[in-house]
Coordinates of C-alpha atoms and ligand atoms in Angstrom, one line a residue:
M2 CA -0.9 -46.7 -39.2
K3 CA -3.8 -45.8 -37.0
V4 CA -7.2 -45.1 -38.6
L5 CA -10.1 -43.8 -36.4
S6 CA -13.6 -44.3 -37.9
V7 CA -16.4 -42.0 -36.7
V8 CA -19.9 -43.6 -37.2
G9 CA -23.3 -43.0 -35.6
A10 CA -26.2 -43.8 -38.0
R11 CA -27.5 -47.0 -39.5
P12 CA -26.1 -46.6 -43.1
Q13 CA -22.6 -45.9 -41.6
F14 CA -22.5 -49.2 -39.9
V15 CA -23.1 -50.9 -43.2
K16 CA -20.2 -48.9 -44.7
L17 CA -18.0 -49.6 -41.7
A18 CA -18.4 -53.4 -42.0
P19 CA -16.2 -53.8 -45.1
M20 CA -13.8 -51.1 -44.1
A21 CA -13.2 -52.7 -40.7
E22 CA -12.5 -56.0 -42.5
S23 CA -10.2 -54.5 -45.1
L24 CA -8.3 -52.3 -42.7
G25 CA -7.8 -55.2 -40.3
R26 CA -6.6 -57.5 -43.1
L27 CA -4.2 -54.9 -44.4
G28 CA -2.7 -54.5 -40.9
A29 CA -4.0 -51.1 -39.8
E30 CA -4.8 -50.3 -36.2
H31 CA -8.5 -49.4 -36.4
V32 CA -10.3 -47.5 -33.6
I33 CA -14.1 -47.2 -33.9
V34 CA -15.9 -44.3 -32.3
H35 CA -19.8 -44.5 -32.2
T36 CA -21.4 -41.1 -31.6
G37 CA -24.7 -42.7 -30.5
Q38 CA -26.8 -40.9 -33.1
H39 CA -28.7 -44.1 -33.6
Y40 CA -29.1 -45.9 -30.3
D41 CA -32.0 -48.3 -30.7
A42 CA -30.8 -51.9 -30.7
N43 CA -32.5 -52.6 -34.1
M44 CA -30.9 -49.4 -35.6
S45 CA -27.4 -50.1 -34.2
D46 CA -26.5 -53.3 -32.3
V47 CA -27.9 -55.8 -34.8
F48 CA -25.8 -54.2 -37.5
F49 CA -22.6 -54.7 -35.5
A50 CA -23.6 -58.3 -34.7
D51 CA -24.9 -59.4 -38.2
L52 CA -22.1 -57.7 -40.2
E53 CA -19.4 -58.9 -37.7
I54 CA -18.2 -55.4 -37.0
P55 CA -15.9 -55.2 -33.9
A56 CA -17.6 -53.5 -31.0
P57 CA -17.0 -49.7 -30.8
D58 CA -13.9 -48.7 -28.8
V59 CA -15.6 -45.5 -27.7
S60 CA -19.3 -44.9 -27.4
L61 CA -20.3 -41.3 -27.0
G62 CA -24.0 -41.8 -26.3
I63 CA -25.2 -38.5 -27.8
G64 CA -28.6 -39.6 -29.0
S65 CA -31.3 -37.4 -30.7
G66 CA -31.7 -33.6 -30.8
S67 CA -32.1 -30.8 -33.2
Q68 CA -29.6 -30.6 -36.0
G69 CA -27.4 -28.1 -34.2
V70 CA -27.7 -29.5 -30.7
Q71 CA -27.0 -33.1 -32.0
T72 CA -24.0 -32.0 -34.1
G73 CA -22.6 -29.7 -31.4
A74 CA -22.9 -32.3 -28.7
M75 CA -21.0 -34.8 -30.9
L76 CA -18.3 -32.2 -31.7
A77 CA -17.8 -31.5 -28.0
A78 CA -17.6 -35.2 -27.1
L79 CA -15.3 -36.1 -30.0
D80 CA -12.6 -33.4 -29.2
P81 CA -11.0 -35.2 -26.2
V82 CA -11.3 -38.6 -27.9
L83 CA -9.4 -37.5 -31.0
A84 CA -6.9 -35.5 -28.9
E85 CA -6.1 -38.7 -27.0
Q86 CA -6.1 -41.1 -29.9
R87 CA -4.2 -38.8 -32.4
P88 CA -4.8 -41.2 -35.4
D89 CA -3.0 -41.0 -38.7
W90 CA -6.4 -40.7 -40.4
V91 CA -9.9 -39.8 -39.2
L92 CA -12.3 -41.7 -41.5
V93 CA -15.8 -40.3 -41.8
Y94 CA -18.6 -41.9 -43.8
G95 CA -21.5 -40.6 -45.8
D96 CA -23.5 -37.5 -44.9
T97 CA -25.0 -37.6 -41.4
N98 CA -24.5 -35.2 -38.5
S99 CA -21.9 -37.7 -37.2
T100 CA -19.9 -37.3 -40.4
L101 CA -19.8 -33.5 -40.1
A102 CA -19.0 -33.6 -36.4
G103 CA -16.1 -36.0 -36.9
T104 CA -14.8 -33.9 -39.7
L105 CA -14.9 -30.6 -37.8
S106 CA -13.3 -32.1 -34.6
A107 CA -10.5 -33.6 -36.7
V108 CA -9.6 -30.6 -38.9
K109 CA -9.7 -28.3 -35.9
Q110 CA -7.1 -30.5 -34.3
H111 CA -5.0 -30.7 -37.5
L112 CA -5.7 -34.4 -37.9
P113 CA -6.0 -35.7 -41.5
V114 CA -9.5 -36.5 -42.6
A115 CA -10.6 -39.0 -45.2
H116 CA -14.3 -38.9 -46.4
L117 CA -15.7 -42.2 -47.7
E118 CA -18.6 -41.7 -50.1
A119 CA -17.4 -38.3 -51.1
G120 CA -18.8 -36.2 -54.0
L121 CA -22.5 -37.2 -53.8
R122 CA -24.7 -34.2 -54.4
S123 CA -28.5 -33.7 -54.5
F124 CA -28.1 -30.0 -55.1
N125 CA -31.0 -29.6 -52.7
R126 CA -29.7 -27.2 -50.1
M127 CA -32.8 -27.8 -47.9
M128 CA -31.4 -31.2 -47.0
P129 CA -29.3 -31.5 -43.8
E130 CA -27.4 -34.3 -45.6
E131 CA -26.4 -31.9 -48.4
H132 CA -24.9 -29.4 -46.0
N133 CA -23.0 -32.3 -44.3
R134 CA -21.6 -33.6 -47.6
V135 CA -20.5 -30.3 -49.0
L136 CA -18.9 -29.1 -45.8
T137 CA -17.2 -32.4 -45.2
D138 CA -15.8 -32.7 -48.7
H139 CA -14.4 -29.2 -48.6
A140 CA -12.8 -29.7 -45.2
A141 CA -11.4 -33.2 -45.8
D142 CA -7.9 -34.1 -47.1
L143 CA -8.7 -37.3 -49.0
L144 CA -12.0 -37.8 -50.8
L145 CA -12.8 -41.4 -51.5
A146 CA -15.5 -41.3 -54.2
P147 CA -18.0 -44.1 -55.0
T148 CA -18.8 -43.2 -58.7
R149 CA -17.6 -41.3 -61.7
V150 CA -20.4 -38.8 -61.3
A151 CA -19.2 -38.1 -57.7
M152 CA -15.7 -37.6 -59.1
D153 CA -17.1 -35.1 -61.6
H154 CA -18.9 -33.2 -58.8
L155 CA -15.7 -33.0 -56.8
A156 CA -13.7 -31.8 -59.8
S157 CA -16.3 -29.1 -60.5
E158 CA -15.8 -27.8 -57.0
G159 CA -12.1 -27.6 -57.3
L160 CA -11.4 -30.8 -55.3
A161 CA -10.0 -33.1 -58.0
A162 CA -6.5 -33.2 -56.6
R163 CA -7.7 -34.8 -53.3
S164 CA -10.2 -37.2 -55.0
V165 CA -9.8 -40.9 -55.7
L166 CA -12.4 -43.2 -57.3
V167 CA -12.6 -46.3 -55.1
G168 CA -16.1 -47.6 -55.9
D169 CA -19.1 -48.0 -53.5
V170 CA -18.4 -49.9 -50.3
M171 CA -22.2 -50.6 -49.9
T172 CA -22.0 -52.7 -53.0
D173 CA -19.3 -54.8 -51.3
V174 CA -21.7 -55.6 -48.4
C175 CA -24.8 -55.9 -50.5
F176 CA -23.3 -58.5 -52.9
R177 CA -21.7 -60.4 -50.0
V178 CA -25.0 -60.6 -48.1
R179 CA -27.1 -61.3 -51.2
D180 CA -25.2 -64.5 -51.7
T181 CA -25.9 -65.8 -48.2
V182 CA -29.6 -65.0 -47.6
D183 CA -32.7 -67.0 -48.6
P184 CA -35.5 -64.7 -49.8
A185 CA -38.1 -67.4 -48.9
A186 CA -37.0 -66.9 -45.3
A187 CA -37.5 -63.1 -45.3
P188 CA -39.4 -62.0 -42.2
V189 CA -42.5 -60.9 -43.9
P190 CA -45.3 -60.4 -41.4
A191 CA -48.4 -62.7 -41.5
G192 CA -51.1 -61.3 -43.8
V193 CA -48.8 -59.6 -46.3
P194 CA -49.7 -61.0 -49.7
D195 CA -47.1 -62.7 -51.9
E196 CA -46.9 -59.6 -54.1
F197 CA -45.8 -56.6 -52.1
V198 CA -43.5 -53.6 -52.3
A199 CA -41.0 -53.0 -49.5
C200 CA -41.1 -49.4 -48.2
T201 CA -39.2 -47.0 -46.0
V202 CA -39.8 -43.3 -45.2
H203 CA -37.6 -41.2 -42.9
R204 CA -36.3 -38.1 -44.7
A205 CA -37.0 -34.8 -43.0
E206 CA -38.7 -33.5 -46.1
N207 CA -41.3 -36.3 -45.9
T208 CA -41.7 -36.5 -42.1
D209 CA -41.2 -33.1 -40.5
D210 CA -44.2 -31.4 -42.0
P211 CA -47.5 -32.9 -40.7
D212 CA -49.4 -32.2 -44.0
R213 CA -46.7 -33.8 -46.1
L214 CA -46.4 -36.8 -43.7
A215 CA -50.1 -37.4 -43.7
A216 CA -50.2 -37.2 -47.5
V217 CA -47.3 -39.6 -47.9
L218 CA -49.0 -42.2 -45.6
D219 CA -52.4 -41.7 -47.4
A220 CA -50.8 -42.2 -50.8
L221 CA -49.0 -45.4 -49.6
A222 CA -52.3 -46.8 -48.1
A223 CA -54.1 -46.0 -51.4
L224 CA -51.6 -47.9 -53.6
P225 CA -53.1 -50.8 -55.6
V226 CA -50.4 -53.1 -54.3
A227 CA -49.6 -54.3 -50.8
V228 CA -47.0 -52.1 -49.0
L229 CA -44.8 -53.4 -46.3
L230 CA -43.7 -50.2 -44.5
L231 CA -40.6 -50.9 -42.3
A232 CA -41.1 -47.9 -40.0
H233 CA -38.0 -45.9 -39.1
P234 CA -38.0 -44.4 -35.6
R235 CA -38.1 -40.9 -37.0
L236 CA -41.4 -41.8 -38.8
V237 CA -42.9 -43.3 -35.7
A238 CA -41.8 -40.4 -33.6
R239 CA -43.2 -37.7 -36.0
C240 CA -46.5 -39.6 -36.4
R241 CA -46.9 -39.7 -32.6
E242 CA -45.9 -36.1 -32.2
F243 CA -48.4 -34.9 -34.9
G244 CA -51.2 -37.3 -33.9
I245 CA -51.1 -39.0 -37.4
P246 CA -52.1 -42.7 -37.4
L247 CA -49.4 -44.9 -38.9
E248 CA -51.6 -47.9 -39.3
R249 CA -54.5 -47.7 -41.9
P250 CA -56.9 -50.5 -41.1
G251 CA -58.7 -51.8 -44.1
S252 CA -55.9 -50.8 -46.5
A253 CA -53.1 -52.9 -47.9
L254 CA -50.5 -50.9 -45.8
F255 CA -48.7 -53.3 -43.4
V256 CA -46.4 -51.7 -40.8
G257 CA -43.3 -53.5 -39.5
E258 CA -40.2 -52.7 -37.6
P259 CA -36.8 -51.6 -39.2
L260 CA -35.0 -54.8 -40.2
P261 CA -31.5 -56.0 -39.7
Y262 CA -29.4 -55.8 -42.8
P263 CA -29.5 -59.5 -44.0
A264 CA -33.3 -59.5 -43.4
M265 CA -33.7 -56.3 -45.4
V266 CA -31.8 -57.8 -48.4
A267 CA -33.9 -60.9 -48.2
T268 CA -37.1 -58.8 -48.1
V269 CA -36.1 -56.7 -51.1
L270 CA -35.2 -59.9 -53.0
R271 CA -38.6 -61.3 -52.1
S272 CA -40.5 -58.1 -53.0
A273 CA -41.9 -56.9 -56.3
G274 CA -40.2 -53.6 -55.8
V275 CA -39.2 -50.8 -53.4
V276 CA -40.7 -47.5 -52.5
T277 CA -38.5 -45.3 -50.4
D278 CA -36.8 -42.0 -49.7
S279 CA -33.6 -43.6 -48.5
G280 CA -30.4 -43.2 -50.5
G281 CA -29.0 -46.6 -49.6
L282 CA -32.2 -48.5 -50.2
Q283 CA -32.5 -47.0 -53.7
K284 CA -29.1 -48.4 -54.6
E285 CA -29.7 -51.7 -52.9
A286 CA -32.9 -52.1 -55.0
Y287 CA -30.8 -51.4 -58.1
L288 CA -28.0 -53.9 -57.1
L289 CA -30.7 -56.5 -56.3
A290 CA -32.5 -55.8 -59.6
R291 CA -35.8 -54.7 -58.1
P292 CA -37.6 -51.6 -59.5
C293 CA -37.5 -48.7 -57.1
T294 CA -39.8 -45.6 -56.7
T295 CA -38.3 -42.8 -54.8
I296 CA -40.4 -40.3 -52.9
R297 CA -38.0 -37.4 -53.5
S298 CA -37.5 -34.7 -56.2
E299 CA -33.9 -35.7 -56.8
T300 CA -31.4 -38.5 -56.1
E301 CA -27.7 -38.6 -55.4
W302 CA -27.5 -42.0 -57.0
V303 CA -28.4 -40.8 -60.5
E304 CA -27.1 -44.0 -62.1
T305 CA -30.2 -45.9 -60.7
L306 CA -32.5 -43.8 -62.9
E307 CA -31.0 -45.2 -66.1
G308 CA -33.2 -47.8 -67.8
G309 CA -36.1 -46.9 -65.5
W310 CA -34.8 -49.0 -62.6
N311 CA -35.5 -46.1 -60.3
V312 CA -38.2 -43.4 -60.8
L313 CA -38.6 -40.2 -58.8
A314 CA -42.1 -39.5 -57.6
P315 CA -42.1 -36.4 -55.4
Q316 CA -45.7 -35.6 -56.4
L317 CA -47.8 -38.1 -54.6
D318 CA -50.5 -38.1 -57.4
T319 CA -47.8 -39.8 -59.6
L320 CA -46.9 -42.4 -57.0
S321 CA -49.4 -45.1 -58.0
D322 CA -48.4 -44.9 -61.7
A323 CA -44.7 -45.1 -60.8
V324 CA -45.1 -48.0 -58.5
T325 CA -47.2 -50.0 -60.9
R326 CA -45.1 -49.3 -64.0
P327 CA -43.9 -52.4 -65.9
A328 CA -40.7 -54.0 -64.5
P329 CA -37.7 -52.6 -66.2
T330 CA -36.0 -54.8 -68.8
A331 CA -32.9 -52.6 -69.5
A332 CA -29.6 -54.2 -68.8
Q333 CA -27.7 -52.7 -65.9
G334 CA -24.1 -51.6 -66.0
T335 CA -21.8 -51.7 -63.0
P336 CA -21.7 -48.0 -62.0
Y337 CA -21.1 -48.9 -58.3
G338 CA -18.0 -51.0 -58.8
D339 CA -17.1 -54.6 -58.5
G340 CA -17.6 -55.2 -54.8
K341 CA -14.0 -54.5 -53.8
A342 CA -14.3 -50.8 -53.0
A343 CA -13.3 -51.2 -49.3
D344 CA -10.0 -52.8 -50.2
R345 CA -9.2 -49.9 -52.5
A346 CA -10.2 -47.4 -49.9
A347 CA -8.2 -49.1 -47.2
S348 CA -5.2 -49.4 -49.4
E349 CA -5.4 -45.7 -50.3
L350 CA -5.3 -44.8 -46.6
L351 CA -2.4 -47.2 -45.9
H352 CA -0.3 -46.9 -49.0
G353 CA -1.7 -44.2 -51.2
T354 CA -2.2 -40.6 -50.8
P355 CA 0.1 -39.5 -48.0
A356 CA -1.6 -37.8 -45.1
P357 CA -0.8 -34.1 -45.1
Q358 CA 2.0 -32.9 -42.9
R359 CA 0.5 -31.3 -39.8
P360 CA 2.2 -29.9 -36.7
Ligands
UD1_24 C1 -30.1 -39.9 -40.1 C2 -29.4 -39.2 -41.1 C3 -29.8 -39.6 -42.5 C4 -29.8 -41.1 -42.7 C5 -30.6 -41.7 -41.6 C6 -30.5 -43.2 -41.7 C7 -28.7 -36.9 -40.5 C8 -28.9 -35.4 -40.7 N1 -29.6 -37.7 -41.0 O1 -31.5 -39.6 -40.1 O2 -29.0 -39.0 -43.5 O3 -30.4 -41.4 -43.9 O4 -30.0 -41.3 -40.3 O5 -31.4 -43.8 -40.7 O6 -27.7 -37.2 -39.8 N2 -34.6 -42.2 -33.4 C9 -34.9 -43.2 -32.5 N3 -33.9 -44.2 -32.3 C10 -32.8 -44.2 -33.0 C11 -32.5 -43.2 -33.9 C12 -33.4 -42.2 -34.1 O7 -35.9 -43.2 -31.8 O8 -32.0 -45.1 -32.8 C13 -35.6 -41.2 -33.6 C14 -35.6 -40.0 -32.7 O9 -36.9 -39.6 -32.5 C15 -34.9 -38.9 -33.5 C16 -35.3 -39.3 -34.9 O10 -35.5 -40.7 -34.9 O11 -35.3 -37.7 -33.1 C17 -34.4 -38.9 -36.0 O12 -33.1 -39.4 -35.8 P1 -31.8 -38.7 -36.3 O13 -30.6 -39.5 -36.0 O14 -31.7 -37.3 -35.9 O15 -31.9 -38.7 -37.9 P2 -32.5 -39.8 -38.9 O16 -33.8 -39.4 -39.3 O17 -32.3 -41.2 -38.4

């Protein structure tokens, strides 16, 4: 059985790690194709090294571009690779442009597609990720869902027969890494006080409009708690393009680089909470039992909202109240599974749902 994974962006490397391990252990031949969507060493290489992911078999080197240019370039580059490899399954992850390109190239060549992290919805059709999720789920043959809510979304779109609840593979990684890191050794820059919130901002809705971007940074700099902003390259690029200063001297906003995965987990454990617009980090905050404030009007990970562990603060005048709210005391359930999702997903590919017969 040959499984070909298409990945390209940082959160996909995190999901790939436990899948590569499980697929290898269960005896699958696993081919990794890296589109090159994320190419900086600290957005890509360190994840392969730290999470012990085998080096990609094929690197397409596509890089950045507008949504259509980037997705189209990936599609063109993937076609000959899939044609040559002819895997039993093409496995795509999450909701990035790499996910959609992998899906389209595969279905057009009549190759069976499995979508890991299927069924998530924000119901916000302005988000490129929402287009990618919906289109991928409807094109794929096997939908590996992380949560019951995701299963319900798939059922309501008529996709129940192709859907399997496997749990969340990011939970597998998060728990494994949590048990190995020392929060005291988190790489917190000099000058950041003991009490701080860890922050990331990269979504198009917060970074692509100069007024919104300036307002987000102003609101972060005005918070009554220190903010360690781990600046995603998109944030840095947009600030430069729009002439908006990222650093705010005199404020308690500290700007750092994106972190490798274990350092990020250690930093969240060391922090008083998280402020973000990332999907993965909202969930990691929940799994690591730190309160999260999300600078978005909706979340795909709705389970994090229960008990006040995560609060949505799209209106920036509510950000300070949300961030300084009392720490939640509500007990958490296990909506994201038991940390064995990758084994279930790999076993489903190898022994479960048969791949559809194609010419
Ligand atoms: C992508 C995903 C998003 C995911 C995020 C995680 C899509 C539509 N979006 O967003 O869902 O949450 O990855 O990080 O696929 N850049 C660099 N170096 C890099 C990567 C990006 O400098 O290694 C800069 C470039 O200026 C680029 C910009 O960041 O134009 C945006 O990168 P892109 O891959 O298009 O999207 P992300 O914002 O990273």
